[in-house]
Amino acid sequence: MVYEWLNERLDLNRFKRKYLTKVFPVHSTYFFGEIALFSFVILILTGIYLLFSYTPSSRLIEVGGKKIPAAYHSILLINSQPLGVIIRYVHHWAAHIMIAALILHMMRIYFSGNFKKPREINWLVGMVLFTLAILAGFTGYSLPFDALSSVATGIGYQIANSIPYIGPAIAKFFFAGKFPAPGSIPRLYMYHVVLIPLLLIATIGLHMLIMVKQKHSQPYKNKDIAKSGKILGIPLYPQQVSLMLFVFFFTLSVLFFLASFLPVHNVEYFGPPTLQTPMVKPDWYLLWIYGIIKLIPGNWVIPLGSSASIDPEVIGGIILPGIIMTIIALVPFMYKEKEPLNYWEPVSLRPIGTSAGVAFIVMFLALSVTGYQAALNIPIVICRIYTIVLPMVAFFITYFIIKRKKREEVNL
Amino acid sequence: MSEKKFKDIHASRRAILKGLLGAAGAGALGCMVVPFGTIKSPSGKKKRQKIVKGDKLVYAVGPNAGKEIKVSDLALNKGTLAFPKGKEEHNNLIVLFHAKESEFQKPTKLNYITKGFCAYSAICTHMGCTVEWYPEKQFSFDFPHLFCPCHQSVYDVFHGAKVLAGPAPRPLPQLPLMISDEVIAAAGDFDGPIGPLPGGK
């Protein structure tokens, strides 16, 4: 009845025909992107809850005879609310899961070759989205302003500050003065709750719009069944929607499970900022940059005239990660395709690309292990060697496996 | 006027209007961006208060924070974070420790040391974290050293805080010490720039 009433005015039937029947191909790896999207939804919902009680200020206030920053105090208050601490942990875990899902999603696209024509634009949009998600994570963990956040964010400030010529101005603008200046936490708070989420929503919208316009790529096995222009799969409503609901609630329950058993960023453990520095490690998705910073020798200084130089932390913290991210972003333009690719491409057609992808994953892991070099007591020289050797080994092993498979297929 | 000519004029008029519309849009957008360029970060940048001869050292942390550090407080191998009294700001943070005087060698400034007491800036020259005094074995370093928890830089306290491991670019600046009335005091300012330097010097 309500439907009829609305249908007469809004022509809902047309909408149903046009959009609710959109076909989704079926494969479990299609859910990585959805998990990232649903994590983002959960981040917004839990974030709104946290905004009700959070105070964005590093100003010292007196609580029970002790002077602690207002932001840190508001986190203690959130923790003391009946559901406060679990929602904080769900928020933090959702950030980890979102970035992990984004990485898996990217890996799926990379190894199935679907970054190629016609999907180059969406690969670039995805890279922007990934960078924004990491920025959201970085600005997010500064906000509790405990001993861990203040040191970790301070290191971010120092890396920006060490860029020759323009660094100090950039760092001052981004952090509103020398971190932790009185304006720093309000500024980072604005980025975290207004600017970056808005940009993320816009980028996600664009990403999905392009995806709907271009249609999904399909698993290779669909090639024989669904001819070009047709998608083999299930309609959005009701089949795909029920799967989506399942994935959403599964993600939510996993997040609550993680939050219940693995407390993340326990501010009471670190306490308010002090003059001493706690043992800090960046989050796992930045650990590879931390690894690079540790690997670069302290005497790698490139002088630029008398008053400036490129310091090792700029090479390790900005230039090398920048080069790596640029290479990843430009991957689609390394291939010249005449025909648009709408199915997954077997990895054997891109032996070098696939091997390079595996080598990159190995390098990411090797650099992350290097982050724990001191605790594991591995000499830094050995770290330098394995960071170069292991990816090369991975490259050649993958390359030869692909070549051998190909030869076997030819012989059959 | 022929029909063809009229079309040409018509098209160029449209092109001009499109151009004007584009220029107006760009101008409006530019005007919205300009205010962001005028944002100034609060210029609360104070100069560091220089440490001068006779500034007594006080504990920077712990239950005795703010109290003067007596010679008898720090037994051999003990160390603490300290401030010059009355100049308690982050860039003046000092790490003070007590070691055997005979262990110190150049390039440590030996005349900066009194009775085995030695002091360096506690701000790591890499990223500005606070270094810690480790009198005992840690990792593969089985002698007293200063250690930065952020990127595991290790400073050799007996050789002018030379960097033994980790990414730190420079040794820590040393602080000259003297003893006045059984209290440890500074005999001057640090012998070099403190902490990380912006934009490569």
XYZ file of C-alpha atoms in Angstrom:
613
model
C 0.000 0.000 0.000
C 2.709 2.426 1.000
C 4.731 1.034 -1.876
C 1.860 1.626 -4.319
C 1.398 5.162 -3.053
C 5.102 5.910 -3.444
C 5.324 4.077 -6.759
C 2.636 6.224 -8.327
C 4.650 9.313 -7.449
C 8.264 8.182 -7.747
C 8.051 5.368 -10.297
C 9.786 2.909 -8.007
C 9.214 0.112 -10.483
C 11.644 1.736 -12.875
C 14.243 1.977 -10.113
C 13.649 -1.686 -9.264
C 14.044 -2.757 -12.878
C 17.108 -0.654 -13.466
C 19.133 -0.929 -10.295
C 17.881 -3.653 -7.973
C 18.472 -6.211 -10.718
C 22.129 -5.202 -11.178
C 24.101 -8.423 -11.525
C 26.944 -9.249 -9.157
C 29.405 -11.984 -10.142
C 30.047 -14.496 -7.364
C 33.480 -15.094 -5.893
C 34.623 -14.841 -2.281
C 37.331 -12.296 -3.170
C 34.637 -9.798 -4.182
C 33.905 -9.373 -0.489
C 37.242 -7.663 0.359
C 35.977 -4.362 -1.004
C 32.659 -4.821 0.768
C 34.389 -5.564 4.066
C 36.362 -2.320 3.638
C 33.154 -0.417 2.876
C 31.279 -1.899 5.833
C 34.234 -1.198 8.140
C 34.007 2.416 6.989
C 30.284 2.484 7.826
C 31.050 1.034 11.268
C 33.844 3.601 11.707
C 31.387 6.419 11.037
C 28.737 5.018 13.390
C 31.161 4.326 16.267
C 32.920 7.631 15.502
C 29.691 9.573 15.991
C 29.241 7.839 19.343
C 32.787 8.836 20.388
C 32.241 12.450 19.258
C 29.550 12.838 21.924
C 32.167 12.645 24.674
C 35.569 13.497 23.173
C 37.269 16.819 23.952
C 39.730 17.929 21.243
C 42.280 19.732 23.390
C 45.733 19.036 24.761
C 45.304 21.772 27.386
C 46.142 20.530 30.854
C 43.236 20.270 33.257
C 43.379 19.363 36.916
C 41.720 16.075 37.812
C 42.081 14.707 41.332
C 45.178 16.792 42.006
C 46.895 15.676 38.800
C 47.259 17.725 35.649
C 46.348 15.747 32.553
C 45.448 16.797 29.005
C 41.722 17.385 28.444
C 41.675 14.989 25.466
C 43.256 12.206 27.516
C 40.801 12.855 30.342
C 37.832 12.654 27.968
C 39.100 9.254 26.754
C 39.172 8.067 30.382
C 35.566 9.264 30.711
C 34.580 7.416 27.519
C 36.270 4.291 28.891
C 34.235 4.558 32.081
C 30.914 4.627 30.221
C 29.107 1.258 30.164
C 29.780 0.670 26.445
C 32.454 3.316 25.965
C 35.584 1.230 25.973
C 34.223 -1.485 23.697
C 32.986 1.046 21.142
C 36.409 2.738 21.202
C 38.102 -0.597 20.551
C 35.612 -1.486 17.803
C 36.381 1.888 16.205
C 40.121 1.256 16.354
C 39.851 -2.344 15.150
C 37.561 -1.287 12.311
C 40.347 1.019 11.087
C 42.770 -1.926 11.047
C 40.262 -4.175 9.293
C 39.418 -1.491 6.743
C 43.053 -1.023 5.751
C 43.691 -4.790 5.733
C 40.627 -5.319 3.533
C 41.754 -2.525 1.217
C 45.154 -4.201 0.828
C 43.550 -7.602 0.088
C 41.144 -5.936 -2.345
C 44.064 -4.282 -4.120
C 45.954 -7.571 -4.251
C 42.945 -9.277 -5.852
C 42.699 -6.579 -8.501
C 46.442 -6.691 -9.064
C 46.804 -10.449 -9.466
C 43.697 -10.758 -11.641
C 44.965 -7.991 -13.933
C 41.782 -5.954 -13.610
C 43.659 -2.688 -13.184
C 44.162 -2.781 -16.970
C 42.078 -0.981 -19.577
C 39.291 0.069 -18.997
C 39.774 0.195 -15.205
C 42.897 2.407 -14.912
C 40.879 5.317 -13.488
C 39.383 3.238 -10.715
C 42.834 1.902 -9.799
C 43.991 5.511 -9.305
C 40.840 6.421 -7.363
C 41.496 3.355 -5.206
C 45.054 4.528 -4.513
C 43.707 7.918 -3.375
C 41.186 6.107 -1.180
C 43.939 3.963 0.346
C 46.130 7.006 1.068
C 43.170 8.789 2.691
C 42.456 5.723 4.844
C 46.065 5.720 6.079
C 45.874 9.462 6.803
C 42.653 8.851 8.721
C 44.467 6.207 10.758
C 47.435 8.497 11.450
C 45.304 11.461 12.528
C 43.065 9.111 14.521
C 45.667 7.688 16.804
C 46.953 11.132 17.725
C 43.618 12.100 19.249
C 43.649 10.255 22.614
C 46.839 12.246 23.361
C 48.377 9.649 25.630
C 52.116 8.993 25.852
C 52.012 6.725 22.783
C 50.007 9.085 20.553
C 52.028 12.146 21.404
C 55.336 10.431 20.600
C 54.057 8.742 17.427
C 52.496 11.947 16.102
C 55.604 13.898 17.099
C 57.659 11.592 14.866
C 55.254 12.343 12.006
C 55.862 16.035 12.662
C 59.643 15.563 12.637
C 59.567 13.638 9.344
C 57.547 16.423 7.680
C 59.766 19.057 9.315
C 62.932 17.514 7.888
C 61.935 18.006 4.229
C 64.413 20.546 2.870
C 63.189 24.143 2.288
C 59.412 23.587 2.439
C 59.298 21.054 5.303
C 59.036 23.422 8.281
C 56.208 25.390 6.613
C 54.296 22.201 5.724
C 54.736 20.742 9.207
C 53.705 24.016 10.864
C 50.596 24.279 8.702
C 49.541 20.648 9.068
C 50.070 20.465 12.834
C 49.202 24.140 13.582
C 52.603 24.910 15.036
C 55.348 22.750 16.487
C 53.663 19.576 17.668
C 52.271 19.452 20.339
C 51.215 23.093 20.005
C 47.900 24.163 21.602
C 46.332 24.175 18.132
C 47.625 20.745 17.075
C 44.952 18.471 18.524
C 42.004 20.649 17.323
C 43.604 20.718 13.852
C 44.173 16.954 13.718
C 40.648 16.451 15.081
C 39.236 18.532 12.215
C 41.143 16.415 9.683
C 40.018 13.193 11.318
C 36.309 13.913 11.737
C 35.514 16.359 8.929
C 38.001 16.697 6.113
C 39.227 13.124 5.612
C 35.796 11.453 6.082
C 34.255 13.863 3.548
C 37.020 13.156 1.057
C 36.687 9.426 1.766
C 32.928 9.506 1.174
C 33.456 11.391 -2.085
C 36.187 8.988 -3.219
C 34.199 5.894 -2.268
C 31.198 7.318 -4.127
C 33.283 7.928 -7.232
C 34.899 4.490 -6.943
C 31.498 2.773 -6.860
C 29.984 4.979 -9.533
C 32.773 4.040 -11.924
C 32.406 0.388 -10.899
C 28.669 0.414 -11.654
C 29.240 2.224 -14.956
C 31.990 -0.171 -16.071
C 30.349 -3.266 -14.555
C 32.243 -5.878 -12.561
C 35.112 -7.836 -13.960
C 34.346 -11.552 -13.834
C 36.186 -14.707 -12.827
C 37.962 -16.353 -15.746
C 35.654 -19.370 -15.724
C 32.688 -17.127 -16.588
C 34.269 -16.380 -19.946
C 32.804 -19.440 -21.640
C 29.327 -18.944 -20.186
C 28.738 -15.180 -20.239
C 29.679 -13.621 -23.542
C 31.066 -10.104 -23.766
C 28.861 -7.426 -22.241
C 26.950 -9.962 -20.137
C 27.634 -10.693 -16.470
C 27.087 -14.095 -14.913
C 25.995 -13.684 -11.327
C 23.198 -12.924 -8.927
C 20.900 -9.879 -8.817
C 21.440 -7.154 -6.235
C 18.027 -7.771 -4.674
C 17.363 -10.071 -2.932
C 20.371 -12.424 -3.336
C 23.338 -10.025 -3.206
C 21.683 -7.889 -0.523
C 21.330 -10.907 1.744
C 24.974 -11.790 1.190
C 25.922 -8.176 1.931
C 23.913 -8.193 5.132
C 25.659 -11.379 6.116
C 29.087 -9.841 5.421
C 28.127 -6.668 7.298
C 26.992 -8.478 10.417
C 29.886 -10.902 10.214
C 32.340 -7.969 10.058
C 30.546 -6.293 12.960
C 30.627 -9.431 15.101
C 34.307 -10.072 14.331
C 35.035 -6.471 15.350
C 33.201 -6.883 18.650
C 35.005 -10.170 19.206
C 38.418 -8.565 18.558
C 37.518 -5.550 20.699
C 36.458 -7.801 23.575
C 39.525 -10.002 23.652
C 42.308 -7.874 22.177
C 42.248 -4.359 23.620
C 43.927 -2.011 21.164
C 45.565 1.280 22.138
C 44.888 0.995 25.846
C 45.510 4.605 26.875
C 45.579 3.779 30.579
C 48.548 1.479 29.983
C 50.585 4.253 28.372
C 49.302 7.067 30.591
C 49.330 10.775 29.779
C 52.369 12.159 27.897
C 55.500 12.484 30.015
C 59.050 13.590 29.377
C 60.053 9.972 28.942
C 59.402 8.184 25.688
C 57.628 4.827 25.709
C 58.673 2.038 23.333
C 56.668 3.017 20.270
C 56.028 1.149 17.081
C 53.782 2.477 14.353
C 50.667 0.543 13.369
C 51.366 -2.486 11.190
C 50.432 -0.727 7.955
C 53.142 1.876 8.541
C 55.683 -0.596 9.920
C 57.303 -0.976 6.480
C 58.124 2.758 6.414
C 59.521 2.402 9.944
C 61.614 -0.496 8.619
C 62.971 1.648 5.767
C 63.871 4.441 8.215
C 65.812 1.924 10.298
C 67.661 0.523 7.280
C 68.930 3.812 5.878
C 72.396 4.583 7.264
C 72.616 7.818 9.276
C 75.295 9.212 6.947
C 73.128 9.130 3.824
C 72.841 12.865 3.538
C 72.444 14.503 0.133
C 73.658 18.093 0.484
C 71.679 20.811 -1.307
C 73.851 23.861 -1.098
C 75.020 25.272 2.193
C 71.772 25.654 4.084
C 69.845 22.498 3.270
C 70.236 18.785 2.715
C 68.120 15.717 2.155
C 68.386 13.771 5.377
C 68.082 10.003 5.839
C 64.655 10.333 7.483
C 63.376 12.185 4.410
C 64.796 9.486 2.138
C 63.317 6.719 4.313
C 60.132 8.396 5.485
C 59.019 10.297 2.391
C 61.051 9.747 -0.792
C 61.212 5.927 -0.837
C 57.574 5.374 0.286
C 56.572 8.051 -2.227
C 58.418 6.276 -5.042
C 56.873 2.924 -4.068
C 53.333 4.356 -3.915
C 53.855 6.142 -7.257
C 55.043 2.922 -8.902
C 51.946 1.106 -7.600
C 49.694 3.927 -8.843
C 51.282 3.821 -12.310
C 51.006 0.025 -12.696
C 48.034 0.218 -15.167
C 50.067 2.435 -17.482
C 52.865 -0.096 -17.799
C 50.656 -2.254 -19.995
C 49.474 -1.408 -23.477
C 46.154 -3.101 -24.104
C 44.072 -2.701 -27.231
C 41.025 -4.648 -26.076
C 39.298 -3.840 -22.793
C 39.793 -6.608 -20.215
C 36.575 -7.658 -18.515
C 37.550 -11.063 -17.158
C 40.232 -12.038 -14.702
C 43.453 -12.569 -16.545
C 45.393 -15.746 -15.709
C 48.639 -14.852 -13.911
C 50.576 -16.816 -16.515
C 49.916 -14.023 -19.020
C 51.805 -11.564 -16.805
C 54.783 -13.535 -15.473
C 56.862 -10.427 -14.716
C 53.992 -8.430 -13.209
C 52.884 -11.319 -11.028
C 56.424 -12.049 -9.847
C 56.962 -8.366 -9.072
C 53.730 -8.383 -7.053
C 54.873 -11.364 -4.998
C 58.310 -9.757 -4.547
C 56.621 -6.583 -3.319
C 54.586 -8.491 -0.727
C 57.763 -10.230 0.472
C 59.526 -6.861 0.704
C 56.600 -5.406 2.689
C 56.853 -8.321 5.150
C 60.674 -8.160 5.324
C 60.571 -4.423 6.085
C 57.913 -5.017 8.746
C 60.121 -7.649 10.416
C 62.955 -5.097 10.277
C 60.726 -2.888 12.431
C 61.318 -5.428 15.201
C 65.029 -5.762 14.397
C 66.252 -4.540 17.797
C 63.885 -6.734 19.791
C 64.730 -9.757 17.626
C 68.437 -8.888 17.912
C 69.150 -9.141 14.176
C 72.163 -7.050 13.098
C 71.079 -4.215 10.805
C 73.502 -5.380 8.091
C 71.640 -8.678 7.842
C 68.343 -6.747 7.622
C 69.752 -4.729 4.741
C 70.823 -7.913 2.971
C 67.565 -9.824 3.371
C 65.452 -6.795 2.426
C 67.177 -6.848 -0.966
C 67.731 -10.590 -1.396
C 64.392 -12.042 -0.260
C 62.215 -10.083 -2.739
C 64.597 -11.049 -5.544
C 64.409 -14.707 -4.536
C 60.609 -14.437 -4.379
C 60.575 -12.843 -7.824
C 62.607 -15.611 -9.462
C 60.798 -18.468 -7.695
C 57.412 -17.094 -8.810
C 58.709 -16.461 -12.294
C 60.023 -19.993 -12.724
C 56.874 -21.586 -11.272
C 54.766 -19.654 -13.802
C 57.115 -20.552 -16.669
C 57.146 -24.240 -15.733
C 53.363 -24.390 -15.499
C 53.139 -22.763 -18.879
C 55.533 -25.295 -20.385
C 53.543 -28.156 -18.865
C 50.362 -26.772 -20.364
C 51.974 -26.507 -23.760
C 53.214 -30.098 -23.554
C 49.790 -31.457 -22.644
C 24.623 36.982 -44.205
C 24.977 33.439 -45.371
C 23.756 30.639 -43.149
C 27.257 29.202 -42.728
C 28.673 32.515 -41.578
C 25.850 32.994 -39.077
C 26.551 29.562 -37.583
C 30.193 30.427 -37.192
C 29.393 33.627 -35.338
C 26.854 31.806 -33.212
C 29.323 29.106 -32.246
C 32.035 31.544 -31.289
C 29.582 33.498 -29.127
C 28.780 30.291 -27.275
C 32.472 29.562 -26.913
C 33.029 32.988 -25.383
C 30.190 32.456 -22.937
C 31.594 29.048 -21.989
C 34.987 30.594 -21.488
C 33.544 33.328 -19.300
C 31.618 30.781 -17.282
C 34.801 28.754 -16.788
C 36.758 31.838 -15.760
C 34.034 32.862 -13.313
C 33.971 29.359 -11.841
C 37.733 29.236 -11.504
C 37.736 32.675 -9.940
C 35.060 31.743 -7.413
C 36.919 28.547 -6.549
C 40.166 30.466 -6.210
C 38.500 32.936 -3.860
C 37.408 30.042 -1.673
C 40.948 28.660 -1.569
C 42.671 31.942 -0.762
C 41.410 32.161 2.853
C 43.183 28.879 3.611
C 46.465 30.465 2.598
C 45.988 33.186 5.179
C 45.726 30.759 8.114
C 48.562 31.426 10.512
C 49.686 28.992 13.110
C 49.938 30.673 16.510
C 53.374 32.275 16.688
C 54.032 31.058 20.204
C 57.579 30.160 19.266
C 59.686 31.132 22.230
C 63.452 31.015 22.084
C 65.026 28.408 24.293
C 66.258 29.838 27.563
C 70.017 29.312 27.425
C 71.641 27.403 30.249
C 74.295 29.456 32.012
C 77.084 28.704 34.471
C 75.711 27.977 37.913
C 72.250 26.747 36.869
C 71.503 23.961 39.359
C 70.083 20.724 38.012
C 66.756 19.415 39.291
C 64.998 16.084 38.731
C 62.718 16.228 35.692
C 60.662 13.130 36.474
C 59.802 10.838 39.358
C 58.675 11.589 42.903
C 61.539 14.076 43.424
C 60.699 16.112 40.321
C 61.746 19.724 40.837
C 64.201 18.950 43.652
C 67.916 19.691 43.310
C 70.174 16.747 42.513
C 72.839 16.232 45.172
C 76.131 14.508 44.431
C 75.249 11.865 47.026
C 71.910 11.083 45.308
C 73.376 9.365 42.304
C 75.455 6.287 43.081
C 77.742 4.794 40.444
C 75.795 3.677 37.325
C 72.718 5.633 38.356
C 71.193 8.186 36.021
C 68.195 10.477 35.748
C 66.461 12.998 33.533
C 67.105 16.534 34.708
C 66.310 20.161 33.986
C 68.247 23.324 34.702
C 66.380 24.896 37.605
C 63.942 27.593 36.492
C 64.375 26.729 32.807
C 62.201 23.624 32.646
C 61.381 23.442 28.968
C 61.478 20.449 26.676
C 64.587 21.483 24.723
C 66.538 21.826 27.966
C 65.925 18.220 28.988
C 69.160 16.646 30.193
C 70.174 13.068 30.819
C 72.583 12.973 33.753
C 74.468 9.869 34.869
C 77.304 8.738 37.076
C 80.033 6.481 35.700
C 83.692 5.752 36.384
C 85.676 8.823 35.413
C 88.502 6.720 33.980
C 86.177 5.215 31.379
C 85.589 8.490 29.561
C 87.696 9.088 26.490
C 87.822 11.653 23.733
C 85.861 12.955 21.884
C 83.964 13.293 25.163
C 84.846 16.735 26.524
C 86.680 15.541 29.606
C 86.673 18.979 31.220
C 82.834 18.915 31.063
C 82.811 15.965 33.475
C 83.123 16.267 37.223
C 83.687 13.334 39.580
C 82.272 10.883 37.007
C 79.100 12.902 36.475
C 78.345 13.475 32.831
C 75.364 15.099 31.103
C 74.062 15.103 27.551
C 70.968 16.558 25.930
C 68.190 13.966 26.346
C 66.596 14.865 23.000
C 67.509 12.310 20.340
C 69.010 14.018 17.288
C 66.940 11.796 14.994
C 63.272 12.476 15.762
C 63.349 14.228 19.114
C 62.328 11.352 21.374
C 63.745 11.191 24.889
C 66.814 8.962 25.227
C 67.195 6.651 28.202
C 70.140 5.713 30.371
C 70.935 1.986 30.251
C 73.727 1.152 32.675
C 73.564 -2.559 31.885
C 73.441 -4.951 28.987
C 70.730 -4.442 26.417
C 70.563 -6.218 23.059
C 74.189 -6.664 22.002
C 75.475 -3.674 23.992
C 76.924 -4.930 27.258
C 78.229 -1.577 28.492
C 76.509 1.585 29.714
C 74.859 3.514 26.890
C 72.088 5.922 26.010
C 69.241 4.418 24.058
C 66.395 5.977 22.086
C 63.192 3.876 22.266
C 61.775 5.288 19.019
C 64.206 3.944 16.414
C 66.727 2.173 18.663
C 69.631 4.562 18.221
C 72.455 3.761 20.644
C 74.861 6.463 21.871
C 78.291 5.671 23.297
C 78.421 7.783 26.456
C 82.166 7.284 26.934
C 83.057 8.597 23.470
C 81.149 11.862 23.274
C 77.755 10.192 22.659
C 78.976 8.881 19.335
C 76.208 7.002 17.465
C 76.915 3.257 17.716
C 73.716 1.978 16.109
C 70.463 3.239 14.699
C 69.552 6.106 12.396
C 70.560 9.095 14.573
C 72.572 11.533 12.428
C 74.655 13.311 15.101
C 75.988 12.712 18.609
C 74.033 14.228 21.481
C 75.338 17.635 22.567
C 77.188 17.524 25.873
C 76.535 19.809 28.848
C 79.451 21.072 30.984
C 78.984 20.270 34.669
C 80.325 21.566 37.953
C 79.543 20.992 41.586
C 78.448 23.832 43.820
C 77.506 23.196 47.462
C 77.282 19.416 46.872
C 74.637 20.062 44.194
C 75.219 19.248 40.527
C 75.025 22.342 38.366
C 75.659 23.322 34.771
C 78.867 25.145 33.921
C 77.538 26.517 30.646
C 75.293 25.671 27.723
C 75.205 22.577 25.469
C 78.107 22.303 23.033
C 75.893 21.877 19.949
C 72.394 22.208 18.519
C 69.659 20.247 20.309
C 67.452 17.589 18.755
C 66.562 17.119 15.100
C 67.288 20.008 12.775
C 64.520 21.139 10.419
C 64.803 20.850 6.665
C 68.309 19.437 6.782
C 69.942 22.204 8.859
